[in-house]
mmCIF file of C-alpha atoms in Angstrom:
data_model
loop_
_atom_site.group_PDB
_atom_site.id
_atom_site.type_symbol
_atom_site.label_atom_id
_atom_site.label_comp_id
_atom_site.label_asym_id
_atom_site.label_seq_id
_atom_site.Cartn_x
_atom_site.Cartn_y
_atom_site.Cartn_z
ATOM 1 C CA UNK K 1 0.000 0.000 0.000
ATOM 2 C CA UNK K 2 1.455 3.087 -0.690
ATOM 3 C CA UNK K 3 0.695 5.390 1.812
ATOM 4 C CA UNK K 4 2.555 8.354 0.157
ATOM 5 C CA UNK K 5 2.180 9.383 -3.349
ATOM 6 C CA UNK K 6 4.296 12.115 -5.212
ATOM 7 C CA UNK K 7 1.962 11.714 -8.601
ATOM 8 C CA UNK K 8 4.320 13.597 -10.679
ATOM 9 C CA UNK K 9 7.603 12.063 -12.040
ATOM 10 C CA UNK K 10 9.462 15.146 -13.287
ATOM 11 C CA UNK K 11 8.952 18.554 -13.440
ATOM 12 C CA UNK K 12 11.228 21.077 -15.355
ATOM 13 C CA UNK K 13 11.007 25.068 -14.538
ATOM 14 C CA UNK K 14 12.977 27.805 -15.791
ATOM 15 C CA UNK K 15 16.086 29.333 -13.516
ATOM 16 C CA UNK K 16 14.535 31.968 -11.307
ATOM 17 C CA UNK K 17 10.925 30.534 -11.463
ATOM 18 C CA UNK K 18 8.942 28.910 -8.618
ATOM 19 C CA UNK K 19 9.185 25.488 -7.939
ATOM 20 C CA UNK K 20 6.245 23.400 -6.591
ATOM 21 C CA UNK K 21 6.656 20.056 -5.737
ATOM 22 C CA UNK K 22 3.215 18.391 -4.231
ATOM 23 C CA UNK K 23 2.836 15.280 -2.156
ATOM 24 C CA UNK K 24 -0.439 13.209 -0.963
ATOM 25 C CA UNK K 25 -0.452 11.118 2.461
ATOM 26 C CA UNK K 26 -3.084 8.722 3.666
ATOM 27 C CA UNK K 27 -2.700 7.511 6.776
ATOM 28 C CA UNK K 28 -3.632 10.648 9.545
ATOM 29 C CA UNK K 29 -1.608 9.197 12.057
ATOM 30 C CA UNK K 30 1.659 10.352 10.332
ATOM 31 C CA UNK K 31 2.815 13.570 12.410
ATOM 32 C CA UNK K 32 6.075 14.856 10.984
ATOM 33 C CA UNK K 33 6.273 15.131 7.085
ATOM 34 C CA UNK K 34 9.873 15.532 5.459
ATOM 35 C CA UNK K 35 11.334 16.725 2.198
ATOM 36 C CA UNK K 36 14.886 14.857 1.073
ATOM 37 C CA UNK K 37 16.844 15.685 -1.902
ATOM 38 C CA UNK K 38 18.509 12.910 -4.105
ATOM 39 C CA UNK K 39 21.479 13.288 -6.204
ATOM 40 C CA UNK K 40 22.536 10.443 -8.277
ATOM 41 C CA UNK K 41 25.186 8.081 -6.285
ATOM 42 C CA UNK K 42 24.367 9.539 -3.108
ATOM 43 C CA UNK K 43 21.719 9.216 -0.224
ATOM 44 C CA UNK K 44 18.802 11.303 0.151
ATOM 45 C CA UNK K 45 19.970 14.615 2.016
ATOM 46 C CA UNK K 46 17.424 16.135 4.380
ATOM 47 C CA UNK K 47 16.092 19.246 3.298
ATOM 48 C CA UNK K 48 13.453 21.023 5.369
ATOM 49 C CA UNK K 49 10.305 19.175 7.626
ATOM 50 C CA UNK K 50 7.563 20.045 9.374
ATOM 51 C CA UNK K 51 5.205 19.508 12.282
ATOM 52 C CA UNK K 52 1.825 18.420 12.199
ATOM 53 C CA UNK K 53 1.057 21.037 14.633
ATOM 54 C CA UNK K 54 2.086 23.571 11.801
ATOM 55 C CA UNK K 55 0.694 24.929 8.297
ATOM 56 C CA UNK K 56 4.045 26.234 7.158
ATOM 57 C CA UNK K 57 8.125 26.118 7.646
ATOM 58 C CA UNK K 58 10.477 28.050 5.985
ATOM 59 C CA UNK K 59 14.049 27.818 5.345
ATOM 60 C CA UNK K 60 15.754 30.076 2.866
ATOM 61 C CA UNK K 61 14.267 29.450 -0.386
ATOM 62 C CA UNK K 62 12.563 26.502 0.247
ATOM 63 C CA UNK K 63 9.007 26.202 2.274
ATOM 64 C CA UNK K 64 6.851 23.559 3.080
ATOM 65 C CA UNK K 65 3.020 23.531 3.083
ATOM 66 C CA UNK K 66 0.992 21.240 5.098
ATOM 67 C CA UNK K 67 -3.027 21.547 4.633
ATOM 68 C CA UNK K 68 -3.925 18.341 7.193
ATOM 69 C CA UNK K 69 -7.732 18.410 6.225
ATOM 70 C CA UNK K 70 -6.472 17.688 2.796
ATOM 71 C CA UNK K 71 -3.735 15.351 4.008
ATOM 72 C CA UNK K 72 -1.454 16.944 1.432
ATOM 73 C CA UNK K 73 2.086 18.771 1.399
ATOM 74 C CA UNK K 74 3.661 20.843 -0.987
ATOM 75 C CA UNK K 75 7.604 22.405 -0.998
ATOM 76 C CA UNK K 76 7.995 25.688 -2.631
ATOM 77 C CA UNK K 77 11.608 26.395 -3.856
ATOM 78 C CA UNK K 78 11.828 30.534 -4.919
ATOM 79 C CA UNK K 79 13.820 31.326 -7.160
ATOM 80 C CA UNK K 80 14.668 28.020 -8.538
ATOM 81 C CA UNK K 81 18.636 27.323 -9.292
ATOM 82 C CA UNK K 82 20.322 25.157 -11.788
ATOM 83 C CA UNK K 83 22.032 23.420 -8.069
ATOM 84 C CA UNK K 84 18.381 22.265 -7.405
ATOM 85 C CA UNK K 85 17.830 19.678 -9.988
ATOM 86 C CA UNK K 86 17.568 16.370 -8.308
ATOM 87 C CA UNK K 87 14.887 14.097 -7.301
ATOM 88 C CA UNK K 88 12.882 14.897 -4.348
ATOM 89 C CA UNK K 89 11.385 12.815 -2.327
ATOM 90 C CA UNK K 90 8.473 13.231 0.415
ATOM 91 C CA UNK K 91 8.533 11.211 3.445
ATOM 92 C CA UNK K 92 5.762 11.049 6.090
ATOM 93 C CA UNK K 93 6.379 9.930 9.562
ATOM 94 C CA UNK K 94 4.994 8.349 12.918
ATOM 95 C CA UNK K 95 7.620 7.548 15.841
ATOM 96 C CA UNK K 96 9.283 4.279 14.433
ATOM 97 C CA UNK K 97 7.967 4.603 11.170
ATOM 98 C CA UNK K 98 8.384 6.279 7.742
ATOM 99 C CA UNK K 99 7.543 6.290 4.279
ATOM 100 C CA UNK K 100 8.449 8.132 1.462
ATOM 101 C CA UNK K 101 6.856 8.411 -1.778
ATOM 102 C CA UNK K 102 8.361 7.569 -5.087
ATOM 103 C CA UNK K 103 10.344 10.917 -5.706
ATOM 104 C CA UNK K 104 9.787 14.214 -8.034
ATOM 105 C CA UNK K 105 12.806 14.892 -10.966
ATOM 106 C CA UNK K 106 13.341 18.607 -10.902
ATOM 107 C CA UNK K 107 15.184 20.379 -13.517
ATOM 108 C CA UNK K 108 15.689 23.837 -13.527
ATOM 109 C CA UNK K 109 17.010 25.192 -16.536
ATOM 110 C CA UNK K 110 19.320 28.169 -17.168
ATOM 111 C CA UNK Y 1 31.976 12.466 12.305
ATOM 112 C CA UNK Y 2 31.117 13.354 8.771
ATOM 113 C CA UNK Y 3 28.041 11.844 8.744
ATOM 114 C CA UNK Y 4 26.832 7.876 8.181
ATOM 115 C CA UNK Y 5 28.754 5.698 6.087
ATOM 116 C CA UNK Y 6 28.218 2.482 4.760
ATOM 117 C CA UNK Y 7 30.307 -0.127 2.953
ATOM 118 C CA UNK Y 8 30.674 -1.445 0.279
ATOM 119 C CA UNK Y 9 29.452 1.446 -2.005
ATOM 120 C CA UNK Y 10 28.928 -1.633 -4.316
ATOM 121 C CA UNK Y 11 28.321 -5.166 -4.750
ATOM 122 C CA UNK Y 12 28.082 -7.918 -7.187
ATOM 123 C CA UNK Y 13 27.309 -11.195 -6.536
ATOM 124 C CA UNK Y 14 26.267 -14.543 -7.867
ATOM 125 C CA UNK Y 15 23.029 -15.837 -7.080
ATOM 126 C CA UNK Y 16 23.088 -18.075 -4.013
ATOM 127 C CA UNK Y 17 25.447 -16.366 -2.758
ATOM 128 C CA UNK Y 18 25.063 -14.223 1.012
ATOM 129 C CA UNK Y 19 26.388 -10.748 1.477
ATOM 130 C CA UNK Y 20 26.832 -8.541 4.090
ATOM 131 C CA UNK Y 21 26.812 -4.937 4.350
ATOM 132 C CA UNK Y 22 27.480 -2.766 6.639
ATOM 133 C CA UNK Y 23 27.005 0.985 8.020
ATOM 134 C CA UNK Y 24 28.445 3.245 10.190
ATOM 135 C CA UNK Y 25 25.813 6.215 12.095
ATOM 136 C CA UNK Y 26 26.464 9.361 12.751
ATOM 137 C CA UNK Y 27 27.841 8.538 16.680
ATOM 138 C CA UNK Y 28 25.460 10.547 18.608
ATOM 139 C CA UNK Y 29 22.739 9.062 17.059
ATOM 140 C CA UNK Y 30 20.736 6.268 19.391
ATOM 141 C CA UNK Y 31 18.410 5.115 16.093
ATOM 142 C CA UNK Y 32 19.341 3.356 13.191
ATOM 143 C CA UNK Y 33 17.359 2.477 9.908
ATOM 144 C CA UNK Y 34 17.861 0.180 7.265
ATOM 145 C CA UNK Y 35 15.881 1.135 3.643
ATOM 146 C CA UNK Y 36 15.895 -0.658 0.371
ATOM 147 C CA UNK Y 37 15.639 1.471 -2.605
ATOM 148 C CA UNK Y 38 14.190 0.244 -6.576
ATOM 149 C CA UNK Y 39 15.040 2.304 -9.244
ATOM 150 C CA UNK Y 40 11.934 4.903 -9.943
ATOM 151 C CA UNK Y 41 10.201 3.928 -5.922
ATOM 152 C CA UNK Y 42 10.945 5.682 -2.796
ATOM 153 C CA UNK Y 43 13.513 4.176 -0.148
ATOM 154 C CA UNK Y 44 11.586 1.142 1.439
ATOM 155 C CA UNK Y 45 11.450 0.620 5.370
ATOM 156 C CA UNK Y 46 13.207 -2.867 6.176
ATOM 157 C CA UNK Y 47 13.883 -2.508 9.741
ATOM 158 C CA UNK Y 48 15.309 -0.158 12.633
ATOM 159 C CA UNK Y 49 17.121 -0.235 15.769
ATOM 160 C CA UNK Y 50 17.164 1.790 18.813
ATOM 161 C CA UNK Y 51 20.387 1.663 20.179
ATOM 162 C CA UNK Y 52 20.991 -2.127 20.350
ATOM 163 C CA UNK Y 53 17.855 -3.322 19.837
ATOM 164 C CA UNK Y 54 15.675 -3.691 16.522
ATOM 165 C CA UNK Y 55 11.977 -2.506 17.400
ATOM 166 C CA UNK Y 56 10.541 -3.034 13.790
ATOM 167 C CA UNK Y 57 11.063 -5.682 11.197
ATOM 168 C CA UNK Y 58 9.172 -5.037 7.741
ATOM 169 C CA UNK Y 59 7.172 -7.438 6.502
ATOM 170 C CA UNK Y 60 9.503 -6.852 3.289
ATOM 171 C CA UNK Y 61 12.317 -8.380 5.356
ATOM 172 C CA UNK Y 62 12.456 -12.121 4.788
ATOM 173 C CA UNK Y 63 13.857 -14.988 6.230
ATOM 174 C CA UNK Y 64 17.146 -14.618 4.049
ATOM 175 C CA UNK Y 65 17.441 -11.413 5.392
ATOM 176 C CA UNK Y 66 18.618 -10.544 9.127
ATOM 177 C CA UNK Y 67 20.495 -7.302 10.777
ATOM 178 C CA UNK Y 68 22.571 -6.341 13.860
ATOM 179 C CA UNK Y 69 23.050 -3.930 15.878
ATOM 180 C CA UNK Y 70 25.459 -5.501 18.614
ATOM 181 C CA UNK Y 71 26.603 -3.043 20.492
ATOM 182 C CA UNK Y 72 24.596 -0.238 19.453
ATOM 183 C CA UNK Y 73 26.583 1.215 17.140
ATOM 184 C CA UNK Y 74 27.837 0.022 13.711
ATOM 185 C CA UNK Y 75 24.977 -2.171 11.793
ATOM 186 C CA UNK Y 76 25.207 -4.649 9.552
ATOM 187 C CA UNK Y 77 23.033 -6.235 7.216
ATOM 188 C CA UNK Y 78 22.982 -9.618 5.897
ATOM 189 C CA UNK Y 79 20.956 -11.613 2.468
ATOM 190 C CA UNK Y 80 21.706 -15.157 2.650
ATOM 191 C CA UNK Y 81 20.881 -16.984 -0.702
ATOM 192 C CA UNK Y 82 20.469 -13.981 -2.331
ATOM 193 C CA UNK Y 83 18.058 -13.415 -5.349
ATOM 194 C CA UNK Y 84 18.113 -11.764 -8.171
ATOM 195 C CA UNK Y 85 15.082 -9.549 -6.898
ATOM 196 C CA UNK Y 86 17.140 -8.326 -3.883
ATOM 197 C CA UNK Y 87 19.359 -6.206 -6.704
ATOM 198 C CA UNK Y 88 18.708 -2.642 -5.021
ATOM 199 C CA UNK Y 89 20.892 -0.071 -3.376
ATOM 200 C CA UNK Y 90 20.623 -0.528 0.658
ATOM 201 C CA UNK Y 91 20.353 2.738 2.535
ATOM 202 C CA UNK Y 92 20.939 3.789 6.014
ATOM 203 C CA UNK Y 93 20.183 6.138 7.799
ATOM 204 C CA UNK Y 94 20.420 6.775 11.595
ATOM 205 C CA UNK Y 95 18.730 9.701 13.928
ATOM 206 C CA UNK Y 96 18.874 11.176 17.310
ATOM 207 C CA UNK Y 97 15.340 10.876 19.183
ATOM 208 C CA UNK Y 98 14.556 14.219 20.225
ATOM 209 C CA UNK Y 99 11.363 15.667 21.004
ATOM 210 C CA UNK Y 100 9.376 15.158 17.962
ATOM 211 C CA UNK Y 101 11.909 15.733 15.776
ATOM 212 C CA UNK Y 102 11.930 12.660 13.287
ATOM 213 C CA UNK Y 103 14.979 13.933 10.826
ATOM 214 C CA UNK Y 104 17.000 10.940 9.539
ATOM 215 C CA UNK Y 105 20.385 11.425 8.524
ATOM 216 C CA UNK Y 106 21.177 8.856 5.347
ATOM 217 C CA UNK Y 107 24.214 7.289 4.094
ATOM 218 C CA UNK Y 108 25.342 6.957 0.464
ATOM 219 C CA UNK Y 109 24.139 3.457 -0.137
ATOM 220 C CA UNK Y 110 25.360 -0.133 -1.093
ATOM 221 C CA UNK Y 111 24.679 -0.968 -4.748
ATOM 222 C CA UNK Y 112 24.062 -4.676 -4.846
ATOM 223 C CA UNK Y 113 23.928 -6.627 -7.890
ATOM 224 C CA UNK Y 114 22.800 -10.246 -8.135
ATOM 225 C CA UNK Y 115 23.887 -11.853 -11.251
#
C-alpha cells in the first residue's frame, strides 16, 4: 500500500521561477512530514520538515506547506537554481515509522 | 563524524550467494534504519534499531534477510541466498530521538547486484 504518493515524475522550470513540488499522504496518524533531496550516487539529504502542529516552515528558499484536512504537502523552492535539480522525495512519519513516496525529478534550466 | 557511512558502495554477486553490508551512524545518534531502494520507488522501510535493539522488522524483510546492531553502534546487514530480486541499493540512515523531531540522517548506499 502506498501510503505516500508524489503523482508527478518530473517537473522542469525555468532558472529563477517557482518550484512546486506536491505530495499526498493517507494515513492521519503520520505527524512529521519531510522533504529529502537525491542526487545520483548519493543518499537522500534532508532538506526542510515540518510539524503536524504547523501549516508552514520556511528555510531560505525553500518552504513547506501542510493543509492536514487535505492530508497533502507541498515544498515551494523561490527562485529556482540550476544546483536544485535532483529528485525529491516526500517522506511522512509516525515515531518508528516512515515512508516516502516515489520521488519528483526537478530540472531547472538556465 | 562526517556523517553515516556504509560499505561497500557496491556489490556484485552470484546468485546463491550471502552478502553482508554494513554501516556506520552518525555517533550521537541512538536510532538506526535500514531502507531498500528500486530504481523509480521511494527508499523502502526494512527494519530499525534503537540503540541495540531492533523494534521493527518489515514485513519486506524475509527470512534470508537478518540485521545487527550488537553493540549499538555500527549495523550490519545480511541476504543469505540472495536473489536476483534483492538487486537494489541498501540505505541507512540513523537519527537522534529528540522531542518530535523525526529527521533521519542517510548514508550513500550499497549498490548490490545479483547476477
Amino acid at each position: 500500500d502506498q501510503q505516500v504518493k508524489q503523482n508527478s515524475p518530473s517537473l522542469s522550470v525555468q532558472e529563477g521561477r517557482i518550484s512546486i513540488l506536491n505530495c499526498d499522504y493517507t494515513n492521519s496518524m503520520f505527524d512529521y512530514f519531510l522533504w529529502y533531496k537525491k542526487y545520483p550516487a548519493e543518499g537522500p539529504t534532508f532538506l526542510i520538515s515540518i510539524s503536524s502542529i504547523k501549516d508552514k516552515n520556511e528555510d531560505g528558499r525553500f518552504t513547506v506547506f501542510l493543509n492536514k484536512s487535505a492530508k497533502h504537502l507541498s515544498l515551494h523552492i523561490v527562485p529556482s537554481q540550476p544546483g536544485d535539480s535532483a529528485v525529491y522525495f516526500c517522506a511522512a512519519s509516525a515515531p518508528g515509522d516512515m515512508r516516502f513516496g516515489a520521488g519528483t525529478r526537478l530540472t531547472v534550466k538556465p | 563524524d562526517t556523517g553515516v557511512s556504509q560499505d561497500p558502495r557496491h556489490k556484485i554477486t552470484k546468485r546463491g550467494q550471502n552478502v553482508t553490508f554494513r554501516c556506520d551512524p552518525i555517533s550521537e545518534h541512538n536510532r538506526l534504519y535500514w531502507y531498500r531502494q528500486t530504481l523509480g520507488q521511494g527508499p523502502e522501510f526494512l527494519t530499525y534499531f534503537q540503540n541495540e535493539a531492533q523494534l521493527e522488522k518489515s514485513r519486506l524483510l524475509s527470512d534470508r534477510f537478518s540485521a545487527e546492531r550488537p553493540k549499538g553502534s555500527f549495523s550490519t546487514l545480511e541476504i543469505q541466498r540472495t536473489e536476483q530480486g534483492d538487486s537494489a541499493m541498501y540505505l541507512c540512515a540513523s537519527s537522534l530521538v529528540s522531542g518530535d523531531s523525526y529527521e533521519q540522517y542517510f548514508g550513500p548506499g550499497t549498490r548490490l547486484t545479483v547476477t
